[in-house]
Amino acid sequence: MRRRETTLPSPIVLFIKRRRKSRRANSFFLPLRQKQEQSLTNKNYIAMKKSIFLITVMVLSCLAGKADQVGDKTSYVNPLIGTEGMGHTFPGACAPFGIVQLSPDTDTIPHNINGVYQGKVYEYCAGYQHTDNTIVGFSHTHLSGTGHSDLGDLLIMPQTGALQLNPGTKEHPDSGYRQRFSHDTEKASPGYYAVTLADNGVQVQLTATQRVGIHKYTYPKSSDQRIILDLLHGIYNYDGKVLWSTLRVENDTLLTGYRLTDGWARTNYTYFAISFSKPISSYGYQDRKQEKYVGFWRKFDRYHNFPDMAGRNMVAYFNFDPAASSELVVKVAISAVSTEGALKNLVAETAGKSFETICQETHDAWNRELSVIDCYGTPDQQAMLYTSLYHTMINPSVYMDIDRQYRGVDGNIHIANDFDNYTVFSVWDTYRAEHPLLGLLKPSRNTNMVKSMIRHQQQQTLGMLPVWSLMGNEGWCMTGYHAVTVLADAIVKGADINKEEAMQAMVKTATNRYFPSVTDYIRLGYAPFDNDDTAASNTLEYSFDDWTIYAAAKAMGNEQVATEFQKRALHYRNTFDTTIGFASPRYSDGTFKKDLDPYQTYGEGFIEGNSWNFSFHAPQDVFGLMQCMGGEQAFLDKLNALFAMDLPEKYYADNEDITAECLVGGYVHGNEPSHHVPYLYAWTSTPWKTQEWLRTILNKMYRNDIRGLGGNDDCGQMSAWYIFSALGFYPVAPGTDQYVLGAPYMPYMRLKLENGRDVEIKAPNVSDKNRYVQRVRINGQPYSKLYITHSQLTEGCIIEFDMGPKPNRKRGLALTDKPYSLTLP
């Protein structure tokens, strides 16, 4: 259906427009000292914030319990969800899909000490844990929700009093520059973060554009004013991670430099340009590891007021005159290309703009992105929905300068002429729901991501599509070659890409002799356990990926590729031990592993999952999967048992990825291989059980709370699952054009698609009690199928669900109403 445009502007919009008209234009630095930035005074800014708050309260009071059709969607977002426990999210400021994520880091635990892994570091994948009461500083790059990490580049901390260049420890914060803080002073919303540092009294405000992080520090009156720039700090740090750093004082308000690190992204260039709103009065640095060779640089006093600094373990400081003002605004632009690129980014995105102006623009950008969904629901449901949507739009991130130059995985500088280049592809996670969600709601962005993946394959020495890529590097984390699924899904759903180029990249990736066990998998029909510790899950994952190549080739009319990969799509069968009814690792001689423990994750041939969960990993051929397990009843018995069991703690006690919070029975929602499993009932004679379990999972795993995520958010995948499941449908097998129906979570949701059409989902009396679908209508017509197609959605439609307290046991039983399966019963 065509979108019905809303004409009534909200009071917030009217207020902002009036305030914008009255604001004077600001000028940018050139040179920076002569044209210092103008900004609202702190007093006026506080008054402004109070006014916005009061208006927001009035608006939300009027809209309580109703759909917020025109209001501020950012007001529902709670960036603190998932910042404690397993969520691994961060509370700081970023712009939609920006490469800058400016956020507090609350500890400095290294990844390893002398090569020995430090397990506690896992908690700090996003740099922040809500349980901490000290802040080390504010760094500019973070990953959202991951289970491994890197980055934390360019940490800045405001300082008063005695100079301290060591961060200190959580136990003894006074031994360094870190500061205590109270969560009572912490404020977080999309594009904005604020906190008051308890020890020195500095008020911190942060905002960001896509490529620039902006700090506003308000120092106590009569105190010293200093910032620490720590070029040694990092997330998942270790001794030797920083390969080299440089820092140039271009003039008394401008710094440039770069940092090169060897982490998960093993050659990560972070060039930067930093501007200050007032002149530096003095500065210096310390290199914590003295260089064994300094050449004739030794003729200078390099450590005090010397404008050309360099080293491996640099921590610098910059002093400012407190008499000028109590405020200091710091703008930090980054680039992977050059300091010139960073300067261009700085000028393009922040020229002549105050902190408040930039903050408002980023707020507005978030509101536009979040406004693709309207909903009715409880305050907690709305907070969870819009926070989930927010989390789906942090990563992947734009990875190119404003002039379109970017650093490729070949280390060379390229120009993105006909696409926007992205990075941070956690595809083992995100192919399942994150990319399909972007393909539905943000197809232009998702198409650019697909094009970025193709360029990655063309530049990569091994010729592979991304496995887990970040910051212009391939990180190789996790298994499978799931980027082929992202490309295949785009092809099947009609994305505007070069399909032949995409198919070539997919086939080269799926036949790559370097990738673990691929050669054996092609030869034997399975990955052998004697050569591959995760052979069983690899076989299952490769087989699904191969099916997506088949589906894309079929859609393109490429019968040669389709025939080859259709055979490979059934290789999942070769890892099923029919004597026990479970997927199991298999040796080169054809024998299966003896004494398989299907509850155990480690040593049983699977990665981040056990056989109980991975045995359901053939979403391309659910009817065929049933036969591997001994028929539909055996399949149902196992599926029911999975959700009903009480998984003994010994099976996850030593697993850093899983806690009891991540489980529903033996179903592991905290790890992605299981995400499609609740929907598999749709292929059985009890499809209503999908509706039963979905609401249980939604209620337990997603809460408006700091511990509100039942597992790593994994660059938006957990959040994308929530959004799809709340809508009432899910892409069980990306590569088909089908979404399997579940049940809506809220009484009303509306999607505003990029093509101008709307999808409305109505379930007026849905509740925890009324969780079962009685009837479905699409555009007023009865609808019996258990799936809906991508084209039905993109053409616009109204989907109505009649809900009730008891299941309709007759609905969706006909074979013609079942979702896609490669083979039929």
GROMACS .gro file of C-alpha atoms in nm, residues 437-817:
model
  381
  437LEU     CA    1   1.645  -0.668   0.755
  438LEU     CA    2   1.860  -0.402   0.589
  439GLY     CA    3   1.763  -0.548   0.253
  440LEU     CA    4   1.397  -0.490   0.342
  441LEU     CA    5   1.418  -0.158   0.529
  442LYS     CA    6   1.740  -0.003   0.392
  443PRO     CA    7   1.793  -0.171   0.052
  444SER     CA    8   2.018   0.106  -0.084
  445ARG     CA    9   2.258   0.066   0.208
  446ASN     CA   10   2.249  -0.313   0.190
  447THR     CA   11   2.324  -0.297  -0.183
  448ASN     CA   12   2.629  -0.083  -0.109
  449MET     CA   13   2.737  -0.338   0.150
  450VAL     CA   14   2.707  -0.615  -0.108
  451LYS     CA   15   2.915  -0.413  -0.354
  452SER     CA   16   3.173  -0.357  -0.078
  453MET     CA   17   3.193  -0.733  -0.025
  454ILE     CA   18   3.250  -0.792  -0.395
  455ARG     CA   19   3.534  -0.537  -0.398
  456HIS     CA   20   3.678  -0.711  -0.094
  457GLN     CA   21   3.685  -1.040  -0.285
  458GLN     CA   22   3.850  -0.877  -0.584
  459GLN     CA   23   4.121  -0.716  -0.370
  460GLN     CA   24   4.182  -1.008  -0.132
  461THR     CA   25   4.490  -1.221  -0.203
  462LEU     CA   26   4.301  -1.546  -0.143
  463GLY     CA   27   4.013  -1.427  -0.359
  464MET     CA   28   3.749  -1.476  -0.090
  465LEU     CA   29   3.446  -1.276   0.007
  466PRO     CA   30   3.452  -1.143   0.365
  467VAL     CA   31   3.448  -1.398   0.645
  468TRP     CA   32   3.480  -1.146   0.930
  469SER     CA   33   3.630  -0.826   0.796
  470LEU     CA   34   3.699  -0.501   0.975
  471MET     CA   35   3.889  -0.180   0.907
  472GLY     CA   36   4.011  -0.288   0.565
  473ASN     CA   37   4.137  -0.624   0.696
  474GLU     CA   38   4.015  -0.981   0.687
  475GLY     CA   39   3.994  -1.116   1.042
  476TRP     CA   40   3.896  -1.478   0.953
  477CYS     CA   41   3.687  -1.526   1.267
  478MET     CA   42   3.424  -1.802   1.266
  479THR     CA   43   3.338  -2.055   0.997
  480GLY     CA   44   3.154  -2.093   0.670
  481TYR     CA   45   3.169  -1.856   0.374
  482HIS     CA   46   2.841  -1.684   0.453
  483ALA     CA   47   2.900  -1.370   0.250
  484VAL     CA   48   2.782  -1.580  -0.046
  485THR     CA   49   2.445  -1.595   0.129
  486VAL     CA   50   2.430  -1.215   0.158
  487LEU     CA   51   2.503  -1.184  -0.216
  488ALA     CA   52   2.260  -1.461  -0.309
  489ASP     CA   53   1.982  -1.307  -0.104
  490ALA     CA   54   2.043  -0.974  -0.277
  491ILE     CA   55   2.028  -1.139  -0.620
  492VAL     CA   56   1.708  -1.332  -0.546
  493LYS     CA   57   1.542  -1.019  -0.407
  494GLY     CA   58   1.635  -0.805  -0.706
  495ALA     CA   59   1.912  -0.580  -0.576
  496ASP     CA   60   2.075  -0.350  -0.830
  497ILE     CA   61   2.415  -0.520  -0.851
  498ASN     CA   62   2.628  -0.676  -1.122
  499LYS     CA   63   2.495  -1.030  -1.087
  500GLU     CA   64   2.762  -1.196  -1.301
  501GLU     CA   65   3.035  -1.027  -1.099
  502ALA     CA   66   2.863  -1.138  -0.779
  503MET     CA   67   2.827  -1.498  -0.899
  504GLN     CA   68   3.193  -1.513  -0.994
  505ALA     CA   69   3.289  -1.395  -0.644
  506MET     CA   70   3.057  -1.651  -0.485
  507VAL     CA   71   3.190  -1.947  -0.683
  508LYS     CA   72   3.554  -1.848  -0.626
  509THR     CA   73   3.486  -1.825  -0.255
  510ALA     CA   74   3.308  -2.161  -0.234
  511THR     CA   75   3.588  -2.342  -0.421
  512ASN     CA   76   3.881  -2.177  -0.242
  513ARG     CA   77   4.145  -2.440  -0.166
  514TYR     CA   78   4.295  -2.238   0.119
  515PHE     CA   79   3.979  -2.229   0.330
  516PRO     CA   80   3.955  -2.502   0.596
  517SER     CA   81   3.846  -2.840   0.459
  518VAL     CA   82   3.686  -2.702   0.142
  519THR     CA   83   3.891  -2.930  -0.084
  520ASP     CA   84   3.805  -3.234   0.129
  521TYR     CA   85   3.444  -3.123   0.155
  522ILE     CA   86   3.413  -3.109  -0.224
  523ARG     CA   87   3.589  -3.446  -0.263
  524LEU     CA   88   3.418  -3.639   0.018
  525GLY     CA   89   3.091  -3.455   0.052
  526TYR     CA   90   3.175  -3.357   0.410
  527ALA     CA   91   3.455  -3.199   0.609
  528PRO     CA   92   3.659  -3.477   0.776
  529PHE     CA   93   3.703  -3.463   1.154
  530ASP     CA   94   4.060  -3.594   1.142
  531ASN     CA   95   4.164  -3.272   0.966
  532ASP     CA   96   3.906  -3.025   1.099
  533ASP     CA   97   3.811  -2.973   1.464
  534THR     CA   98   3.475  -2.820   1.366
  535ALA     CA   99   3.406  -3.060   1.080
  536ALA     CA  100   3.039  -3.125   1.154
  537SER     CA  101   2.932  -2.762   1.179
  538ASN     CA  102   3.150  -2.674   0.878
  539THR     CA  103   2.972  -2.935   0.667
  540LEU     CA  104   2.633  -2.801   0.771
  541GLU     CA  105   2.732  -2.439   0.712
  542TYR     CA  106   2.905  -2.500   0.379
  543SER     CA  107   2.604  -2.695   0.259
  544PHE     CA  108   2.366  -2.411   0.336
  545ASP     CA  109   2.596  -2.157   0.171
  546ASP     CA  110   2.618  -2.382  -0.135
  547TRP     CA  111   2.240  -2.396  -0.153
  548THR     CA  112   2.226  -2.015  -0.167
  549ILE     CA  113   2.464  -2.021  -0.464
  550TYR     CA  114   2.230  -2.274  -0.627
  551ALA     CA  115   1.930  -2.049  -0.557
  552ALA     CA  116   2.102  -1.741  -0.701
  553ALA     CA  117   2.225  -1.931  -1.008
  554LYS     CA  118   1.874  -2.067  -1.063
  555ALA     CA  119   1.732  -1.715  -1.044
  556MET     CA  120   1.991  -1.600  -1.299
  557GLY     CA  121   1.933  -1.892  -1.534
  558ASN     CA  122   2.286  -2.027  -1.486
  559GLU     CA  123   2.208  -2.398  -1.500
  560GLN     CA  124   2.570  -2.513  -1.491
  561VAL     CA  125   2.642  -2.350  -1.156
  562ALA     CA  126   2.294  -2.438  -1.029
  563THR     CA  127   2.345  -2.809  -1.101
  564GLU     CA  128   2.685  -2.821  -0.930
  565PHE     CA  129   2.573  -2.643  -0.617
  566GLN     CA  130   2.240  -2.819  -0.590
  567LYS     CA  131   2.436  -3.138  -0.526
  568ARG     CA  132   2.652  -2.964  -0.267
  569ALA     CA  133   2.340  -2.822  -0.101
  570LEU     CA  134   2.255  -3.176   0.010
  571HIS     CA  135   2.595  -3.251   0.162
  572TYR     CA  136   2.450  -3.172   0.506
  573ARG     CA  137   2.303  -3.524   0.494
  574ASN     CA  138   2.652  -3.674   0.501
  575THR     CA  139   2.716  -3.552   0.855
  576PHE     CA  140   2.406  -3.717   1.003
  577ASP     CA  141   2.463  -4.036   1.196
  578THR     CA  142   2.126  -4.200   1.140
  579THR     CA  143   2.194  -4.456   1.412
  580ILE     CA  144   2.164  -4.182   1.674
  581GLY     CA  145   1.965  -3.922   1.481
  582PHE     CA  146   2.214  -3.640   1.533
  583ALA     CA  147   2.462  -3.450   1.321
  584SER     CA  148   2.803  -3.585   1.410
  585PRO     CA  149   3.162  -3.538   1.292
  586ARG     CA  150   3.288  -3.794   1.044
  587TYR     CA  151   3.637  -3.916   0.965
  588SER     CA  152   3.799  -3.944   0.623
  589ASP     CA  153   3.736  -4.320   0.617
  590GLY     CA  154   3.361  -4.257   0.644
  591THR     CA  155   3.317  -4.358   1.009
  592PHE     CA  156   3.144  -4.131   1.258
  593LYS     CA  157   3.286  -4.018   1.588
  594LYS     CA  158   3.203  -4.270   1.856
  595ASP     CA  159   3.031  -4.172   2.181
  596LEU     CA  160   2.914  -3.832   2.058
  597ASP     CA  161   2.793  -3.613   2.344
  598PRO     CA  162   2.524  -3.402   2.173
  599TYR     CA  163   2.507  -3.166   2.472
  600GLN     CA  164   2.875  -3.073   2.464
  601THR     CA  165   3.015  -2.781   2.264
  602TYR     CA  166   3.386  -2.855   2.286
  603GLY     CA  167   3.564  -3.143   2.113
  604GLU     CA  168   3.255  -3.275   1.937
  605GLY     CA  169   3.307  -3.123   1.592
  606PHE     CA  170   3.102  -2.804   1.631
  607ILE     CA  171   3.177  -2.436   1.675
  608GLU     CA  172   2.984  -2.227   1.928
  609GLY     CA  173   2.707  -2.480   1.952
  610ASN     CA  174   2.636  -2.844   2.027
  611SER     CA  175   2.481  -3.118   1.819
  612TRP     CA  176   2.141  -3.066   1.979
  613ASN     CA  177   2.126  -2.719   1.823
  614PHE     CA  178   2.336  -2.769   1.509
  615SER     CA  179   2.141  -3.080   1.407
  616PHE     CA  180   1.862  -2.846   1.301
  617HIS     CA  181   2.094  -2.649   1.072
  618ALA     CA  182   1.958  -2.730   0.727
  619PRO     CA  183   1.705  -2.453   0.675
  620GLN     CA  184   1.730  -2.498   0.298
  621ASP     CA  185   1.581  -2.848   0.317
  622VAL     CA  186   1.368  -2.893   0.628
  623PHE     CA  187   1.169  -3.184   0.488
  624GLY     CA  188   1.494  -3.358   0.397
  625LEU     CA  189   1.627  -3.287   0.745
  626MET     CA  190   1.324  -3.462   0.893
  627GLN     CA  191   1.414  -3.777   0.703
  628CYS     CA  192   1.769  -3.765   0.839
  629MET     CA  193   1.621  -3.771   1.188
  630GLY     CA  194   1.382  -4.056   1.113
  631GLY     CA  195   1.070  -3.875   0.994
  632GLU     CA  196   0.844  -3.595   1.111
  633GLN     CA  197   0.755  -3.743   1.448
  634ALA     CA  198   1.118  -3.804   1.540
  635PHE     CA  199   1.196  -3.450   1.422
  636LEU     CA  200   0.914  -3.310   1.638
  637ASP     CA  201   1.020  -3.514   1.938
  638LYS     CA  202   1.370  -3.370   1.916
  639LEU     CA  203   1.246  -3.016   1.859
  640ASN     CA  204   1.012  -3.037   2.158
  641ALA     CA  205   1.284  -3.191   2.372
  642LEU     CA  206   1.527  -2.913   2.282
  643PHE     CA  207   1.299  -2.646   2.428
  644ALA     CA  208   1.180  -2.854   2.722
  645MET     CA  209   1.512  -2.987   2.853
  646ASP     CA  210   1.709  -2.852   3.146
  647LEU     CA  211   2.062  -2.825   3.007
  648PRO     CA  212   2.307  -2.913   3.284
  649GLU     CA  213   2.530  -2.622   3.384
  650LYS     CA  214   2.846  -2.823   3.322
  651TYR     CA  215   2.787  -2.786   2.949
  652TYR     CA  216   2.816  -2.407   2.952
  653ALA     CA  217   2.997  -2.325   3.277
  654ASP     CA  218   3.332  -2.281   3.098
  655ASN     CA  219   3.188  -2.124   2.782
  656GLU     CA  220   3.247  -1.749   2.772
  657ASP     CA  221   2.977  -1.706   2.506
  658ILE     CA  222   2.691  -1.869   2.697
  659THR     CA  223   2.530  -1.833   3.039
  660ALA     CA  224   2.193  -1.949   3.172
  661GLU     CA  225   2.052  -1.614   3.055
  662CYS     CA  226   2.112  -1.725   2.695
  663LEU     CA  227   1.905  -2.043   2.719
  664VAL     CA  228   1.545  -2.152   2.680
  665GLY     CA  229   1.572  -2.514   2.783
  666GLY     CA  230   1.850  -2.644   2.562
  667TYR     CA  231   1.778  -2.391   2.289
  668VAL     CA  232   2.071  -2.147   2.279
  669HIS     CA  233   1.940  -1.809   2.170
  670GLY     CA  234   2.265  -1.645   2.277
  671ASN     CA  235   2.444  -1.792   1.976
  672GLU     CA  236   2.331  -1.753   1.618
  673PRO     CA  237   2.318  -2.110   1.480
  674SER     CA  238   1.987  -2.162   1.661
  675HIS     CA  239   1.809  -1.844   1.559
  676HIS     CA  240   1.592  -2.009   1.294
  677VAL     CA  241   1.505  -2.313   1.506
  678PRO     CA  242   1.178  -2.190   1.667
  679TYR     CA  243   1.039  -2.136   1.318
  680LEU     CA  244   1.097  -2.497   1.209
  681TYR     CA  245   0.761  -2.601   1.353
  682ALA     CA  246   0.610  -2.438   1.043
  683TRP     CA  247   0.709  -2.745   0.839
  684THR     CA  248   0.546  -2.984   1.087
  685SER     CA  249   0.193  -3.075   1.190
  686THR     CA  250   0.220  -2.839   1.490
  687PRO     CA  251   0.309  -2.499   1.336
  688TRP     CA  252   0.141  -2.321   1.629
  689LYS     CA  253   0.433  -2.414   1.853
  690THR     CA  254   0.642  -2.152   1.677
  691GLN     CA  255   0.397  -1.895   1.813
  692GLU     CA  256   0.418  -2.046   2.158
  693TRP     CA  257   0.795  -2.038   2.188
  694LEU     CA  258   0.859  -1.708   2.013
  695ARG     CA  259   0.688  -1.502   2.278
  696THR     CA  260   0.875  -1.687   2.552
  697ILE     CA  261   1.206  -1.611   2.380
  698LEU     CA  262   1.115  -1.247   2.319
  699ASN     CA  263   1.014  -1.196   2.680
  700LYS     CA  264   1.324  -1.359   2.827
  701MET     CA  265   1.601  -1.255   2.591
  702TYR     CA  266   1.507  -0.893   2.524
  703ARG     CA  267   1.439  -0.662   2.817
  704ASN     CA  268   1.464  -0.288   2.872
  705ASP     CA  269   1.749  -0.333   3.115
  706ILE     CA  270   2.127  -0.302   3.129
  707ARG     CA  271   2.136  -0.685   3.127
  708GLY     CA  272   1.857  -0.696   2.874
  709LEU     CA  273   2.023  -0.900   2.598
  710GLY     CA  274   2.049  -1.278   2.626
  711GLY     CA  275   2.376  -1.298   2.435
  712ASN     CA  276   2.620  -1.091   2.229
  713ASP     CA  277   2.429  -0.855   2.002
  714ASP     CA  278   2.685  -0.940   1.730
  715CYS     CA  279   2.675  -0.628   1.513
  716GLY     CA  280   2.296  -0.617   1.518
  717GLN     CA  281   2.205  -0.981   1.453
  718MET     CA  282   2.037  -1.040   1.790
  719SER     CA  283   1.851  -0.714   1.746
  720ALA     CA  284   1.747  -0.794   1.390
  721TRP     CA  285   1.603  -1.125   1.512
  722TYR     CA  286   1.395  -0.932   1.762
  723ILE     CA  287   1.261  -0.690   1.501
  724PHE     CA  288   1.164  -0.961   1.255
  725SER     CA  289   1.006  -1.177   1.526
  726ALA     CA  290   0.817  -0.878   1.668
  727LEU     CA  291   0.681  -0.812   1.317
  728GLY     CA  292   0.559  -1.169   1.294
  729PHE     CA  293   0.787  -1.314   1.025
  730TYR     CA  294   1.150  -1.422   0.987
  731PRO     CA  295   1.394  -1.508   0.701
  732VAL     CA  296   1.462  -1.870   0.795
  733ALA     CA  297   1.655  -1.934   0.473
  734PRO     CA  298   1.803  -1.618   0.321
  735GLY     CA  299   1.832  -1.693  -0.049
  736THR     CA  300   1.461  -1.763  -0.082
  737ASP     CA  301   1.216  -1.479  -0.123
  738GLN     CA  302   1.017  -1.611   0.173
  739TYR     CA  303   0.976  -1.502   0.534
  740VAL     CA  304   0.824  -1.765   0.762
  741LEU     CA  305   0.528  -1.644   0.964
  742GLY     CA  306   0.534  -1.650   1.341
  743ALA     CA  307   0.315  -1.417   1.546
  744PRO     CA  308   0.334  -1.042   1.605
  745TYR     CA  309   0.462  -0.926   1.942
  746MET     CA  310   0.280  -0.591   1.948
  747PRO     CA  311  -0.072  -0.491   1.845
  748TYR     CA  312   0.037  -0.262   1.562
  749MET     CA  313   0.351  -0.202   1.358
  750ARG     CA  314   0.405  -0.016   1.034
  751LEU     CA  315   0.708  -0.037   0.807
  752LYS     CA  316   0.777   0.261   0.583
  753LEU     CA  317   0.975   0.119   0.296
  754GLU     CA  318   1.233   0.298   0.085
  755ASN     CA  319   1.014   0.272  -0.225
  756GLY     CA  320   0.738   0.476  -0.061
  757ARG     CA  321   0.511   0.184   0.023
  758ASP     CA  322   0.398   0.070   0.368
  759VAL     CA  323   0.354  -0.264   0.539
  760GLU     CA  324   0.107  -0.262   0.826
  761ILE     CA  325   0.087  -0.547   1.077
  762LYS     CA  326  -0.223  -0.554   1.295
  763ALA     CA  327  -0.281  -0.788   1.588
  764PRO     CA  328  -0.521  -0.590   1.809
  765ASN     CA  329  -0.553  -0.825   2.105
  766VAL     CA  330  -0.212  -0.992   2.106
  767SER     CA  331  -0.068  -1.055   2.453
  768ASP     CA  332   0.125  -1.314   2.647
  769LYS     CA  333  -0.202  -1.499   2.685
  770ASN     CA  334  -0.330  -1.438   2.331
  771ARG     CA  335  -0.013  -1.555   2.160
  772TYR     CA  336  -0.169  -1.796   1.911
  773VAL     CA  337  -0.265  -1.706   1.555
  774GLN     CA  338  -0.625  -1.794   1.471
  775ARG     CA  339  -0.652  -1.642   1.124
  776VAL     CA  340  -0.447  -1.423   0.890
  777ARG     CA  341  -0.566  -1.178   0.626
  778ILE     CA  342  -0.355  -0.991   0.372
  779ASN     CA  343  -0.520  -0.686   0.222
  780GLY     CA  344  -0.848  -0.810   0.364
  781GLN     CA  345  -0.830  -1.155   0.202
  782PRO     CA  346  -0.795  -1.478   0.403
  783TYR     CA  347  -0.440  -1.610   0.389
  784SER     CA  348  -0.354  -1.970   0.477
  785LYS     CA  349   0.015  -1.992   0.392
  786LEU     CA  350   0.282  -2.001   0.662
  787TYR     CA  351   0.509  -1.761   0.479
  788ILE     CA  352   0.497  -1.427   0.305
  789THR     CA  353   0.715  -1.327   0.010
  790HIS     CA  354   0.953  -1.037  -0.028
  791SER     CA  355   0.754  -0.901  -0.323
  792GLN     CA  356   0.432  -0.907  -0.121
  793LEU     CA  357   0.602  -0.689   0.138
  794THR     CA  358   0.774  -0.450  -0.102
  795GLU     CA  359   0.450  -0.396  -0.294
  796GLY     CA  360   0.296  -0.279   0.033
  797CYS     CA  361   0.026  -0.464   0.223
  798ILE     CA  362  -0.183  -0.485   0.537
  799ILE     CA  363  -0.135  -0.808   0.733
  800GLU     CA  364  -0.398  -0.878   0.997
  801PHE     CA  365  -0.358  -1.144   1.263
  802ASP     CA  366  -0.650  -1.261   1.475
  803MET     CA  367  -0.497  -1.378   1.800
  804GLY     CA  368  -0.632  -1.602   2.076
  805PRO     CA  369  -0.540  -1.794   2.392
  806LYS     CA  370  -0.551  -2.138   2.228
  807PRO     CA  371  -0.378  -2.259   1.911
  808ASN     CA  372  -0.561  -2.310   1.585
  809ARG     CA  373  -0.444  -2.666   1.524
  810LYS     CA  374  -0.586  -2.684   1.173
  811ARG     CA  375  -0.415  -2.384   1.019
  812GLY     CA  376  -0.117  -2.429   0.785
  813LEU     CA  377  -0.125  -2.807   0.754
  814ALA     CA  378  -0.156  -2.835   0.375
  815LEU     CA  379   0.169  -2.900   0.190
  816THR     CA  380   0.094  -2.605  -0.038
  817ASP     CA  381   0.091  -2.375   0.265
   0.00000   0.00000   0.00000
